[in-house]
Coordinates of C-alpha atoms in Angstrom, one line a residue:
X980 CA 0.4 -0.5 0.4
X981 CA 1.3 3.5 -0.4
X982 CA 1.8 5.7 1.7
X983 CA 1.4 10.1 0.6
X984 CA 1.8 12.7 2.5
X985 CA 0.9 14.2 -0.7
X986 CA -2.5 13.2 -0.4
X987 CA -2.7 13.1 3.7
X988 CA -6.5 12.9 4.7
X989 CA -6.6 14.4 8.2
X990 CA -9.8 16.6 8.6
X991 CA -8.1 19.8 8.8
X992 CA -10.2 20.7 11.6
X993 CA -7.8 18.6 13.4
X994 CA -5.0 20.3 12.7
X995 CA -3.2 22.5 14.9
X996 CA -3.9 25.7 13.2
X997 CA -1.1 27.9 11.0
X998 CA 3.3 27.2 11.1
X999 CA 4.7 29.9 9.4
X1000 CA 6.9 30.8 7.3
X1001 CA 10.4 28.6 7.9
X1002 CA 13.1 31.7 6.6
X1003 CA 11.1 33.7 9.3
X1004 CA 12.4 31.8 12.4
X1005 CA 15.5 29.9 11.3
X1006 CA 15.8 28.3 14.7
X1007 CA 13.9 24.8 13.2
X1008 CA 14.0 23.0 16.6
X1009 CA 15.8 19.8 14.9
X1010 CA 16.8 18.4 18.1
X1011 CA 13.4 18.9 20.0
X1012 CA 14.0 20.5 22.8
X1013 CA 12.7 23.8 22.6
X1014 CA 9.2 22.2 24.0
X1015 CA 7.6 21.3 27.0
X1016 CA 6.7 17.5 27.9
X1017 CA 3.8 16.3 26.3
X1018 CA 3.5 19.6 24.6
X1019 CA 4.3 19.9 20.0
X1020 CA 8.1 20.5 20.4
X1021 CA 7.9 24.2 18.6
X1022 CA 7.5 25.7 15.4
X1023 CA 6.6 22.4 14.2
X1024 CA 2.7 20.9 12.9
X1025 CA 2.4 17.5 15.2
X1026 CA -0.9 15.9 14.4
X1027 CA -2.3 12.5 13.6
X1028 CA -5.9 11.2 13.9
X1029 CA -5.3 8.0 16.3
X1030 CA -2.1 8.9 17.5
X1031 CA -0.4 11.3 20.4
X1032 CA 1.9 13.1 18.8
X1033 CA 4.4 14.9 21.7
X1034 CA 7.7 15.9 23.6
X1035 CA 8.5 13.2 26.6
X1036 CA 12.0 13.9 28.1
X1037 CA 12.4 9.7 28.4
X1038 CA 14.4 7.9 26.6
X1039 CA 16.4 11.0 25.1
X1040 CA 18.7 10.2 22.4
X1041 CA 20.2 13.1 22.7
X1042 CA 19.9 16.6 25.3
X1043 CA 16.4 16.1 27.4
X1044 CA 13.5 15.9 24.8
X1045 CA 12.2 14.0 21.9
X1046 CA 10.0 13.0 20.1
X1047 CA 7.1 10.0 20.3
X1048 CA 4.6 9.0 18.3
X1049 CA 2.3 6.8 19.7
X1050 CA -0.7 4.7 17.9
X1051 CA -3.3 4.8 20.6
X1052 CA -6.6 4.4 18.2
X1053 CA -6.7 0.2 17.9
X1054 CA -9.8 1.8 15.0
X1055 CA -8.4 1.2 11.1
X1056 CA -5.3 3.2 10.3
X1057 CA -4.5 6.6 9.9
X1058 CA -1.2 7.4 10.5
X1059 CA 1.1 10.3 12.9
X1060 CA 2.6 12.9 12.0
X1061 CA 4.9 15.9 12.5
X1062 CA 5.8 18.7 10.3
X1063 CA 8.5 21.0 9.8
X1064 CA 8.7 24.1 7.2
X1065 CA 12.7 24.6 5.3
X1066 CA 13.2 27.7 3.8
X1067 CA 13.4 27.1 -0.1
X1068 CA 14.7 30.2 -1.5
X1069 CA 18.8 28.8 0.3
X1070 CA 18.6 25.3 -2.1
X1071 CA 16.5 25.6 -5.9
X1072 CA 18.9 23.8 -7.5
X1073 CA 21.3 22.0 -4.5
X1074 CA 20.8 18.8 -3.2
X1075 CA 19.4 17.7 0.8
X1076 CA 20.4 15.1 3.0
X1077 CA 17.9 15.0 5.7
X1078 CA 18.3 12.3 8.8
X1079 CA 17.8 11.2 11.7
X1080 CA 18.2 9.0 14.5
X1081 CA 15.1 6.8 15.5
X1082 CA 13.9 4.1 18.6
X1083 CA 10.1 2.0 17.8
X1084 CA 9.2 0.1 20.2
X1085 CA 6.0 -3.4 18.6
X1086 CA 6.1 -1.0 15.0
X1087 CA 3.4 -3.4 12.9
X1088 CA 1.3 -3.0 9.9
X1089 CA 3.5 0.1 8.0
X1090 CA 7.1 1.4 9.9
X1091 CA 8.5 4.9 11.0
X1092 CA 10.1 7.4 9.1
X1093 CA 11.3 10.4 8.0
X1094 CA 10.0 12.3 4.9
X1095 CA 10.9 15.7 2.9
X1096 CA 8.5 17.0 0.3
X1097 CA 9.5 19.6 -2.7
X1098 CA 6.7 21.3 -4.1
X1099 CA 6.5 22.7 -7.7
X1100 CA 3.6 25.4 -8.8
X1101 CA 0.1 24.5 -7.7
X1102 CA 1.5 22.2 -4.8
X1103 CA 2.3 20.0 -6.6
X1104 CA 5.1 17.5 -5.4
X1105 CA 8.7 17.6 -7.4
X1106 CA 10.4 15.0 -5.5
X1107 CA 9.2 13.4 -1.9
X1108 CA 11.0 10.5 0.2
X1109 CA 9.1 8.7 3.5
X1110 CA 10.9 5.7 3.7
X1111 CA 8.1 3.2 2.5
X1112 CA 10.0 -0.3 2.8
X1113 CA 12.9 0.8 3.9
X1114 CA 12.2 2.7 8.1
X1115 CA 12.4 0.8 11.3
X1116 CA 9.4 -1.5 12.5
X1117 CA 8.9 -4.1 15.1
X1118 CA 11.2 -3.4 18.1
X1119 CA 15.0 -1.7 16.8
X1120 CA 17.2 0.7 18.9
X1121 CA 18.4 4.0 18.4
X1122 CA 19.1 4.0 14.1
X1123 CA 20.4 6.4 12.7
X1124 CA 18.5 6.9 8.8
X1125 CA 18.8 9.7 5.9
X1126 CA 16.6 10.9 3.0
X1127 CA 18.6 12.1 0.2
X1128 CA 16.4 14.5 -2.7
X1129 CA 17.3 16.7 -5.1
X1130 CA 15.4 20.5 -5.4
X1131 CA 13.8 21.7 -8.3
X1132 CA 15.2 25.4 -8.7
X1133 CA 11.5 26.0 -9.5
X1134 CA 10.6 24.4 -6.1
X1135 CA 7.8 26.9 -4.3
X1136 CA 7.9 24.8 -1.3
X1137 CA 9.6 22.3 1.3
X1138 CA 7.4 20.5 3.8
X1139 CA 9.9 17.8 5.9
X1140 CA 9.4 15.3 9.4
X1141 CA 8.6 12.6 11.0
X1142 CA 6.0 10.3 11.0
X1143 CA 4.9 6.5 11.9
X1144 CA 1.9 5.1 9.4
X1145 CA 1.5 2.0 11.4
X1146 CA 0.7 1.2 15.5
X1147 CA 3.4 0.6 18.6
X1148 CA 5.3 3.0 18.9
X1149 CA 8.7 5.3 18.4
X1150 CA 11.1 7.8 19.0
X1151 CA 13.1 10.4 17.5
X1152 CA 15.3 12.5 17.8
X1153 CA 18.6 14.7 16.5
X1154 CA 17.8 15.8 13.1
X1155 CA 19.8 17.1 10.8
X1156 CA 20.2 18.8 8.0
X1157 CA 22.6 18.7 5.2
X1158 CA 22.8 21.2 1.4
X1159 CA 25.1 20.0 -1.1
X1160 CA 26.5 18.3 1.9
X1161 CA 27.6 21.8 4.1
X1162 CA 25.9 20.9 7.4
X1163 CA 22.5 23.7 7.7
X1164 CA 23.4 25.7 11.1
X1165 CA 20.8 27.1 12.8
X1166 CA 20.5 30.3 13.9
X1167 CA 19.0 30.0 18.0
X1168 CA 15.0 32.0 18.5
X1169 CA 15.9 34.4 21.1
X1170 CA 13.9 34.4 23.1
X1171 CA 11.2 37.8 23.6
X1172 CA 11.7 39.9 26.6
X1173 CA 9.1 42.0 27.8
X1174 CA 9.4 45.1 28.2
X1175 CA 8.0 47.8 30.7
X1176 CA 7.2 49.6 27.4
X1177 CA 6.1 46.6 26.1
X1178 CA 3.3 46.2 27.5
X1179 CA 2.4 50.7 27.9
X1180 CA 2.3 50.8 24.4
X1181 CA -0.1 48.2 24.2
X1182 CA -1.9 49.3 26.8
X1183 CA -1.6 52.8 25.6
X1184 CA -2.9 52.0 21.8
X1185 CA -5.4 48.4 22.6
X1186 CA -9.5 49.0 22.3
X1187 CA -10.4 47.5 26.2
X1188 CA -14.8 46.0 26.1
X1189 CA -16.6 45.4 28.6
X1190 CA -18.9 42.0 27.6
X1191 CA -19.0 39.3 25.2
X1192 CA -22.0 39.3 25.7
X1193 CA -23.5 40.5 22.1
X1194 CA -27.0 41.3 24.3
X1195 CA -24.7 44.1 25.7
X1196 CA -24.5 48.1 24.9
X1197 CA -22.9 48.7 21.9
X1198 CA -20.5 51.5 23.2
X1199 CA -17.9 50.0 23.9
X1200 CA -17.8 48.4 20.3
X1201 CA -17.6 52.4 18.5
X1202 CA -13.5 51.5 17.6
X1203 CA -14.9 49.1 14.7
X1204 CA -15.4 51.9 13.1
X1205 CA -12.9 53.4 12.8
X1206 CA -10.2 49.7 12.3
X1207 CA -13.1 48.3 9.3
X1208 CA -13.3 51.5 7.4
X1209 CA -14.3 50.9 3.7
X1210 CA -13.7 47.2 4.1
X1211 CA -16.0 45.0 2.5
X1212 CA -14.2 41.6 4.2
X1213 CA -14.2 41.7 7.8
X1214 CA -12.4 37.9 8.9
X1215 CA -12.9 36.6 12.2
X1216 CA -10.3 34.3 13.2
X1217 CA -10.4 31.8 16.1
X1218 CA -6.9 30.6 18.2
X1219 CA -9.4 27.5 18.9
X1220 CA -12.9 26.0 17.5
X1221 CA -14.5 25.5 21.3
X1222 CA -13.6 28.0 22.9
X1223 CA -16.6 30.0 23.7
X1224 CA -15.3 34.2 24.8
X1225 CA -14.3 33.7 20.9
X1226 CA -17.7 32.7 19.5
X1227 CA -19.6 35.6 21.5
X1228 CA -17.3 37.9 20.6
X1229 CA -17.4 36.8 17.0
X1230 CA -21.3 36.8 17.2
X1231 CA -21.2 40.5 18.8
X1232 CA -18.7 42.3 16.4
X1233 CA -21.3 40.1 13.4
X1234 CA -24.3 42.3 15.1
X1235 CA -21.8 45.0 14.9
X1236 CA -20.8 45.7 11.9
X1237 CA -24.9 44.5 10.7
X1238 CA -26.7 46.8 12.7
X1239 CA -24.1 49.5 12.5
X1240 CA -21.9 49.2 9.0
X1241 CA -24.2 48.1 7.0
X1242 CA -22.4 44.8 6.7
X1243 CA -24.7 42.0 4.6
X1244 CA -23.4 38.7 5.1
X1245 CA -21.6 35.7 7.4
X1246 CA -19.8 33.3 6.3
X1247 CA -18.8 30.3 8.3
X1248 CA -15.9 27.7 7.5
X1249 CA -18.4 25.3 6.9
X1250 CA -20.3 23.3 4.3
X1251 CA -21.9 25.7 1.6
X1252 CA -24.8 23.8 0.9
X1253 CA -25.8 22.4 4.3
X1254 CA -25.9 27.1 5.4
X1255 CA -27.7 27.3 2.6
X1256 CA -30.9 26.1 4.6
X1257 CA -29.5 27.7 7.9
X1258 CA -30.1 30.7 5.7
X1259 CA -33.6 30.0 4.3
X1260 CA -34.3 29.8 8.5
X1261 CA -33.0 33.2 9.6
X1262 CA -35.2 34.5 6.4
X1263 CA -38.2 32.9 8.3
X1264 CA -38.2 29.9 7.0
X1265 CA -39.0 27.0 8.6
X1266 CA -37.2 24.4 10.3
X1267 CA -35.5 23.5 14.4
X1268 CA -32.7 25.9 14.5
X1269 CA -30.7 23.3 16.9
X1270 CA -31.2 20.3 13.7
X1271 CA -30.4 23.2 10.7
X1272 CA -26.8 24.2 13.4
X1273 CA -26.2 20.7 13.9
X1274 CA -26.4 19.9 10.0
X1275 CA -23.1 21.7 9.2
X1276 CA -22.0 18.6 10.3
X1277 CA -18.7 19.2 12.1
X1278 CA -19.3 19.6 16.1
X1279 CA -16.8 22.3 16.2
X1280 CA -20.6 25.1 15.1
X1281 CA -22.9 22.4 17.2
X1282 CA -22.5 25.1 19.8
X1283 CA -25.0 27.1 22.3
X1284 CA -23.3 29.7 20.8
X1285 CA -23.7 28.9 17.2
X1286 CA -27.1 28.7 17.2
X1287 CA -27.6 32.4 19.6
X1288 CA -26.5 34.0 16.3
X1289 CA -28.7 31.7 13.9
X1290 CA -31.4 32.7 16.0
X1291 CA -30.5 37.0 16.6
X1292 CA -29.8 36.8 13.2
X1293 CA -33.2 35.9 12.1
X1294 CA -34.4 38.2 15.1
X1295 CA -32.8 41.1 13.0
X1296 CA -34.4 40.4 9.2
X1297 CA -37.8 39.9 11.0
X1298 CA -37.5 43.2 12.3
X1299 CA -36.5 44.8 9.2
X1300 CA -33.0 44.2 8.3
X1301 CA -31.2 41.7 6.4
X1302 CA -28.4 39.1 6.4
X1303 CA -27.8 36.1 5.8
X1304 CA -26.1 33.1 6.7
X1305 CA -23.9 31.0 4.5
X1306 CA -20.9 28.9 4.2
X1307 CA -17.1 28.9 2.1
X1308 CA -16.5 25.3 2.8
X1309 CA -16.5 21.7 0.2
X1310 CA -15.7 18.9 2.2
X1311 CA -19.1 17.7 2.3
X1312 CA -20.0 16.9 -1.3
X1313 CA -23.3 15.0 0.0
X1314 CA -25.8 17.8 -0.6
X1315 CA -24.6 19.3 -3.8
X1316 CA -24.4 16.0 -5.4
X1317 CA -27.7 16.0 -4.2
X1318 CA -28.8 19.0 -5.5
X1319 CA -26.9 19.2 -8.9
X1320 CA -28.8 16.1 -9.9
X1321 CA -32.3 18.1 -8.8
X1322 CA -31.7 21.5 -11.1
X1323 CA -30.4 18.8 -13.8
X1324 CA -34.0 16.6 -13.6
X1325 CA -35.7 19.6 -14.8
X1326 CA -33.8 21.9 -16.7
X1327 CA -31.9 18.5 -18.6
X1328 CA -32.8 14.9 -17.8
X1329 CA -30.7 13.9 -21.3
X1330 CA -27.2 15.1 -19.0
X1331 CA -28.7 14.0 -14.8
X1332 CA -27.3 10.7 -16.6
X1333 CA -24.6 11.3 -17.7
X1334 CA -23.2 12.0 -14.3
X1335 CA -25.3 9.1 -12.5
X1336 CA -22.0 7.3 -12.6
X1337 CA -19.3 9.7 -11.6
X1338 CA -21.1 10.5 -9.5
X1339 CA -22.4 7.2 -7.8
X1340 CA -18.7 5.7 -7.9
X1341 CA -17.6 9.5 -5.8
X1342 CA -20.5 8.7 -2.5
X1343 CA -19.5 4.6 -3.2
X1344 CA -15.6 6.0 -2.4
X1345 CA -17.4 8.9 0.8
X1346 CA -19.5 5.7 2.2
X1347 CA -16.5 4.1 2.1
X1348 CA -14.4 6.3 3.8
X1349 CA -16.8 7.1 6.4
X1350 CA -16.6 2.9 7.4
X1351 CA -13.1 2.8 7.5
X1352 CA -11.7 6.0 8.1
X1353 CA -9.1 4.7 6.3
X1354 CA -9.1 8.5 4.6
X1355 CA -4.8 7.8 3.4
X1356 CA -5.4 5.5 0.6
X1357 CA -9.1 4.7 -0.1
X1358 CA -9.3 7.3 -3.3
X1359 CA -5.7 7.2 -4.0
X1360 CA -6.7 4.5 -7.2
X1361 CA -10.0 7.9 -8.2
X1362 CA -10.3 9.5 -10.5
X1363 CA -12.2 12.7 -10.7
X1364 CA -12.6 12.5 -14.6
X1365 CA -16.2 12.0 -15.1
X1366 CA -16.7 14.0 -11.4
X1367 CA -15.3 17.1 -13.2
X1368 CA -17.0 16.4 -16.2
X1369 CA -20.0 17.4 -14.4
X1370 CA -19.3 20.7 -14.6
X1371 CA -18.0 21.5 -17.1
X1372 CA -21.1 19.7 -19.0
X1373 CA -22.8 22.3 -16.9
X1374 CA -20.5 25.4 -17.6
X1375 CA -20.9 24.6 -21.8
X1376 CA -24.4 24.1 -21.2
X1377 CA -25.5 27.3 -19.2
X1378 CA -27.0 30.0 -21.7
X1379 CA -29.3 26.8 -22.9
X1380 CA -30.4 27.3 -19.4
X1381 CA -30.6 30.8 -19.1
X1382 CA -33.2 30.5 -21.7
X1383 CA -35.8 29.5 -19.0
X1384 CA -34.8 29.9 -15.3
X1385 CA -33.0 32.7 -13.3
X1386 CA -29.5 33.5 -12.8
X1387 CA -29.5 32.6 -9.3
X1388 CA -31.2 29.1 -9.7
X1389 CA -28.3 28.4 -12.5
X1390 CA -25.4 29.1 -10.9
X1391 CA -26.2 28.2 -8.2
X1392 CA -26.2 24.9 -9.6
X1393 CA -22.8 25.0 -11.3
X1394 CA -21.7 26.6 -8.0
X1395 CA -22.8 23.4 -6.4
X1396 CA -21.2 21.3 -9.0
X1397 CA -17.7 23.4 -8.8
X1398 CA -18.0 22.0 -4.9
X1399 CA -18.0 18.5 -6.1
X1400 CA -15.0 19.0 -8.0
X1401 CA -13.5 20.5 -5.1
X1402 CA -14.5 18.0 -2.5
X1403 CA -12.3 15.9 -5.2
X1404 CA -9.6 18.1 -6.1
X1405 CA -8.7 18.5 -2.1
X1406 CA -8.9 14.6 -1.9
X1407 CA -6.7 13.9 -4.8
X1408 CA -4.1 16.5 -4.4
X1409 CA -2.7 19.2 -1.8
X1410 CA -5.2 18.2 1.2
X1411 CA -4.4 21.8 3.0
X1412 CA -3.8 23.8 -0.1
X1413 CA -6.7 22.5 -1.9
X1414 CA -9.1 23.6 0.8
X1415 CA -7.6 26.9 1.5
X1416 CA -7.9 27.8 -2.4
X1417 CA -11.3 26.8 -2.8
X1418 CA -13.0 28.1 -0.3
X1419 CA -11.2 31.8 -0.9
X1420 CA -13.3 31.2 -4.2
X1421 CA -15.9 30.7 -2.7
X1422 CA -16.0 33.5 -0.8
X1423 CA -15.4 35.2 -3.8
X1424 CA -18.2 34.4 -5.5
X1425 CA -20.5 34.8 -2.9
X1426 CA -19.6 38.1 -3.5
X1427 CA -19.7 38.1 -6.9
X1428 CA -23.0 36.5 -6.7
X1429 CA -24.5 39.1 -3.7
X1430 CA -23.5 42.2 -6.1
X1431 CA -20.9 45.4 -5.5
X1432 CA -23.1 46.7 -2.9
X1433 CA -22.2 43.6 0.0
X1434 CA -20.0 43.1 3.4
X1435 CA -19.2 40.2 3.8
X1436 CA -18.0 38.6 7.3
X1437 CA -16.0 35.5 7.4
X1438 CA -16.1 33.3 10.4
X1439 CA -13.2 30.6 10.7
X1440 CA -9.8 29.8 12.5
X1441 CA -6.9 31.6 12.7
X1442 CA -4.6 30.5 10.1
X1443 CA -8.0 30.2 7.3
X1444 CA -7.7 33.5 7.7
X1445 CA -4.4 35.2 8.7
X1446 CA -2.3 36.6 5.6
X1447 CA 0.4 35.3 5.8
X1448 CA -0.4 31.4 5.4
X1449 CA 0.7 28.6 6.7
X1450 CA 3.3 25.3 5.7
X1451 CA 3.9 26.5 2.7
X1452 CA -0.1 27.2 2.0
X1453 CA -1.2 29.5 0.9
X1454 CA -4.6 30.3 3.8
X1455 CA -7.9 32.0 2.2
X1456 CA -6.6 35.0 3.4
X1457 CA -3.2 35.0 1.6
X1458 CA -5.4 34.8 -1.6
X1459 CA -8.0 36.9 -0.5
X1460 CA -6.0 40.1 0.8
X1461 CA -4.2 39.5 -2.9
X1462 CA -7.5 39.9 -4.2
X1463 CA -9.2 42.2 -3.0
X1464 CA -6.1 44.4 -0.4
X1465 CA -7.2 46.4 1.4
X1466 CA -11.0 45.5 1.0
X1467 CA -10.1 43.0 3.9
X1468 CA -9.1 43.2 7.9
X1469 CA -8.3 40.5 9.7
X1470 CA -9.3 40.0 13.1
X1471 CA -7.3 37.4 15.1
X1472 CA -8.7 35.5 18.1
X1473 CA -5.9 34.7 21.2
X1474 CA -6.4 33.8 24.6
X1475 CA -4.0 33.5 27.2
X1476 CA -5.3 30.6 29.8
X1477 CA -8.6 28.7 30.1
X1478 CA -9.9 25.3 28.8
X1479 CA -11.7 25.0 25.5
X1480 CA -13.6 22.2 23.7
X1481 CA -11.7 19.6 21.8
X1482 CA -11.1 16.3 19.8
X1483 CA -9.0 14.1 21.9
X1484 CA -8.0 10.9 20.3
X1485 CA -10.0 7.7 23.0
X1486 CA -11.8 10.2 24.4
X1487 CA -13.8 12.1 22.0
X1488 CA -15.0 15.8 22.1
X1489 CA -15.2 17.4 25.7
X1490 CA -13.2 20.6 27.9
X1491 CA -9.4 20.6 27.9
X1492 CA -7.4 22.2 28.6
X1493 CA -3.7 23.5 27.9
X1494 CA -1.1 25.6 29.3
X1495 CA -0.8 29.6 30.1
X1496 CA 0.5 31.9 28.2
X1497 CA 4.7 32.5 29.3
X1498 CA 7.3 34.6 28.7
X1499 CA 8.9 35.6 25.9
X1500 CA 4.8 35.3 24.2
X1501 CA 2.8 37.5 22.5
X1502 CA 0.0 36.5 25.0
X1503 CA 2.5 37.7 28.0
X1504 CA 2.5 41.0 27.3
X1505 CA -0.9 41.3 26.8
X1506 CA -2.0 39.4 30.3
X1507 CA 0.2 42.0 32.1
X1508 CA -0.9 45.3 30.6
X1509 CA -4.2 43.7 32.7
X1510 CA -6.8 44.3 30.2
X1511 CA -9.3 40.8 30.3
X1512 CA -10.4 42.1 27.2
X1513 CA -8.6 44.6 24.8
X1514 CA -8.2 44.5 20.5
X1515 CA -5.0 45.8 19.7
X1516 CA -4.8 47.3 15.9
X1517 CA -1.9 46.3 14.7
X1518 CA -1.2 47.8 11.4
X1519 CA -0.1 50.9 14.9
X1520 CA 2.8 49.4 15.9
X1521 CA 6.5 50.5 14.2
X1522 CA 8.7 48.2 13.0
X1523 CA 12.1 48.9 14.5
X1524 CA 10.8 50.3 17.3
X1525 CA 11.3 48.8 21.2
X1526 CA 7.9 49.3 22.2
X1527 CA 5.7 47.8 19.0
X1528 CA 8.9 46.8 17.0
X1529 CA 8.1 42.9 17.9
X1530 CA 4.5 42.8 16.9
X1531 CA 6.1 43.1 13.3
X1532 CA 9.3 40.3 13.9
X1533 CA 8.6 35.9 14.4
X1534 CA 6.9 35.4 18.0
X1535 CA 5.5 32.6 19.7
X1536 CA 1.8 32.4 19.9
X1537 CA -0.9 30.3 21.4
X1538 CA -2.4 28.0 18.1
X1539 CA -5.2 25.3 18.5
X1540 CA -7.3 23.6 16.0
X1541 CA -10.2 20.8 17.0
X1542 CA -7.4 18.3 18.7
X1543 CA -6.8 18.8 22.3
X1544 CA -3.0 20.3 23.1
X1545 CA -1.3 20.5 26.1
X1546 CA 1.7 22.7 24.3
X1547 CA 0.3 25.4 21.2
X1548 CA 2.7 27.0 20.9
X1549 CA 4.3 28.9 18.0
X1550 CA 5.5 31.3 16.2
X1551 CA 3.9 34.1 13.2
X1552 CA 5.0 37.9 13.0
X1553 CA 1.4 38.6 14.3
X1554 CA 1.2 42.0 12.2
X1555 CA 1.4 40.5 8.9
X1556 CA -1.2 37.2 10.0
X1557 CA -3.7 40.2 11.4
X1558 CA -4.9 43.7 11.1
X1559 CA -6.0 43.3 14.3
X1560 CA -6.4 41.1 17.9
X1561 CA -8.9 41.0 20.5
X1562 CA -7.9 39.2 23.2
X1563 CA -9.4 37.4 26.0
X1564 CA -7.6 36.4 29.8
X1565 CA -9.9 33.3 30.5
X1566 CA -11.1 30.9 28.1
X1567 CA -13.9 28.8 28.5
X1568 CA -15.1 25.7 25.9
X1569 CA -18.1 26.4 24.5
X1570 CA -21.8 24.9 24.3
X1571 CA -22.4 21.3 23.1
X1572 CA -26.0 21.2 21.1
X1573 CA -27.9 18.2 22.7
X1574 CA -28.1 17.3 18.9
X1575 CA -26.8 14.7 17.1
X1576 CA -25.8 16.0 13.0
X1577 CA -27.6 14.1 10.1
X1578 CA -25.8 12.5 7.4
X1579 CA -24.7 14.4 4.6
X1580 CA -26.9 11.4 2.7

């Protein structure tokens, strides 16, 4: 069986958030000495459904810490992975040797290994090695391994790391990189030293706000008038997928933007067709709002906080307001396929017959995935040509469809076909790159349909809204920044300490904790102001100054996705990622609704 990180099927929601470009952080933490036991190594992404991947202070080959991967779920196959990013500019046209020490215990069903991937234009893989067939299995002592690959001149991104596709346990330590035989010398990171001048600058320039309660008087949010200005897009991030304060504050900001600044559309990191059901409800349609919220499938949105937002939208529209609820994600194609078939049954029955086979084949694969959860390999041999032909055929017939059907109906059906092709591209290509580009394209489609006067609020993870990208991937925020420039304003969300809702292998969805911020992190500076809640406009930061220059340089900040993380700090340049930061001292878990999500079929 072929195992490919290029087609890795980890749901993006499970991923911790953005790992920034290594060029801004030359210390790659190759020895895994930066971080805390039980947490992720700093500047690395770690994850894998059914795996525990964390630092440990036992059995290190050198130094105090090493990285441990352990299969925790005895169910269907997945793989544990640690991912770093290497600066591509200095090594184009050269050869890379990546080496490290691996120890294994009871590894079966696959192997433990090092991996290296060089991507080119369009996120296509130019070179890839993951030690398939030569990595250690069973129980082995510390042993050194290496991979050597060329870096083509057209390379655009390099990722590397460690992986465990099988069962058992593996330890990794003492990684090294050589360029044309010359060792890569890391430049040690210098931890940020918090000064009184830095804290005073934040305190003097930040906007404190009274509460995250959406029903509170909005006088303390008037600073949003200047912060947002005439921007057409306001993107609201989140540093976890399960912090109640983030969700309530995003509701509160959405209310302000709709009531005071004329924003007409809201779109969330959820499946587009399913969100249309909620949109019908907020415009007076029938249905149980809790069931409709659960119908977005992901537990992340199946919360009291999101339900409260939906209920407010319905009340706002009933009172004469105008705001729509939409989605821009494409991870569940079932309803999209049904929508395409329903349209063609009325508009083009002959062409409907041609869609039957490719859509049925895709549905069969998805159902098989739901039964086995083997997202790593089930789409390996799938040919999406038939699915792509459905979209191409509908585009060719668009003019004919418009002769007796409204443009909104026709273009909506074509967009549903596009969502299906996006899903297939994600499953058969670069998961993260395809998904972020698709989400950006879908946001632009929503804006095109809404008209030039529309203004939209986006709700997604910090990593997706960031304009800095992550792991060599152009994020949705980066792509929208290229297309819209200053017409987009991005707000990231951070917190100092607390708990949050997340998912953990073997334990499921629940409330989990994480380490408080510490000296050297961005949140620590905010914490030192004594303000429990604040918004800081990062555009005011001046590079090179002792008071605010740190905001324009790489700094540690917390980033958690849907997976629980005890230690969750990575590196990034806040002013490059966001226009402003919304900070909370305390995080508490989002409240899950007691509603069972339906099947997409």
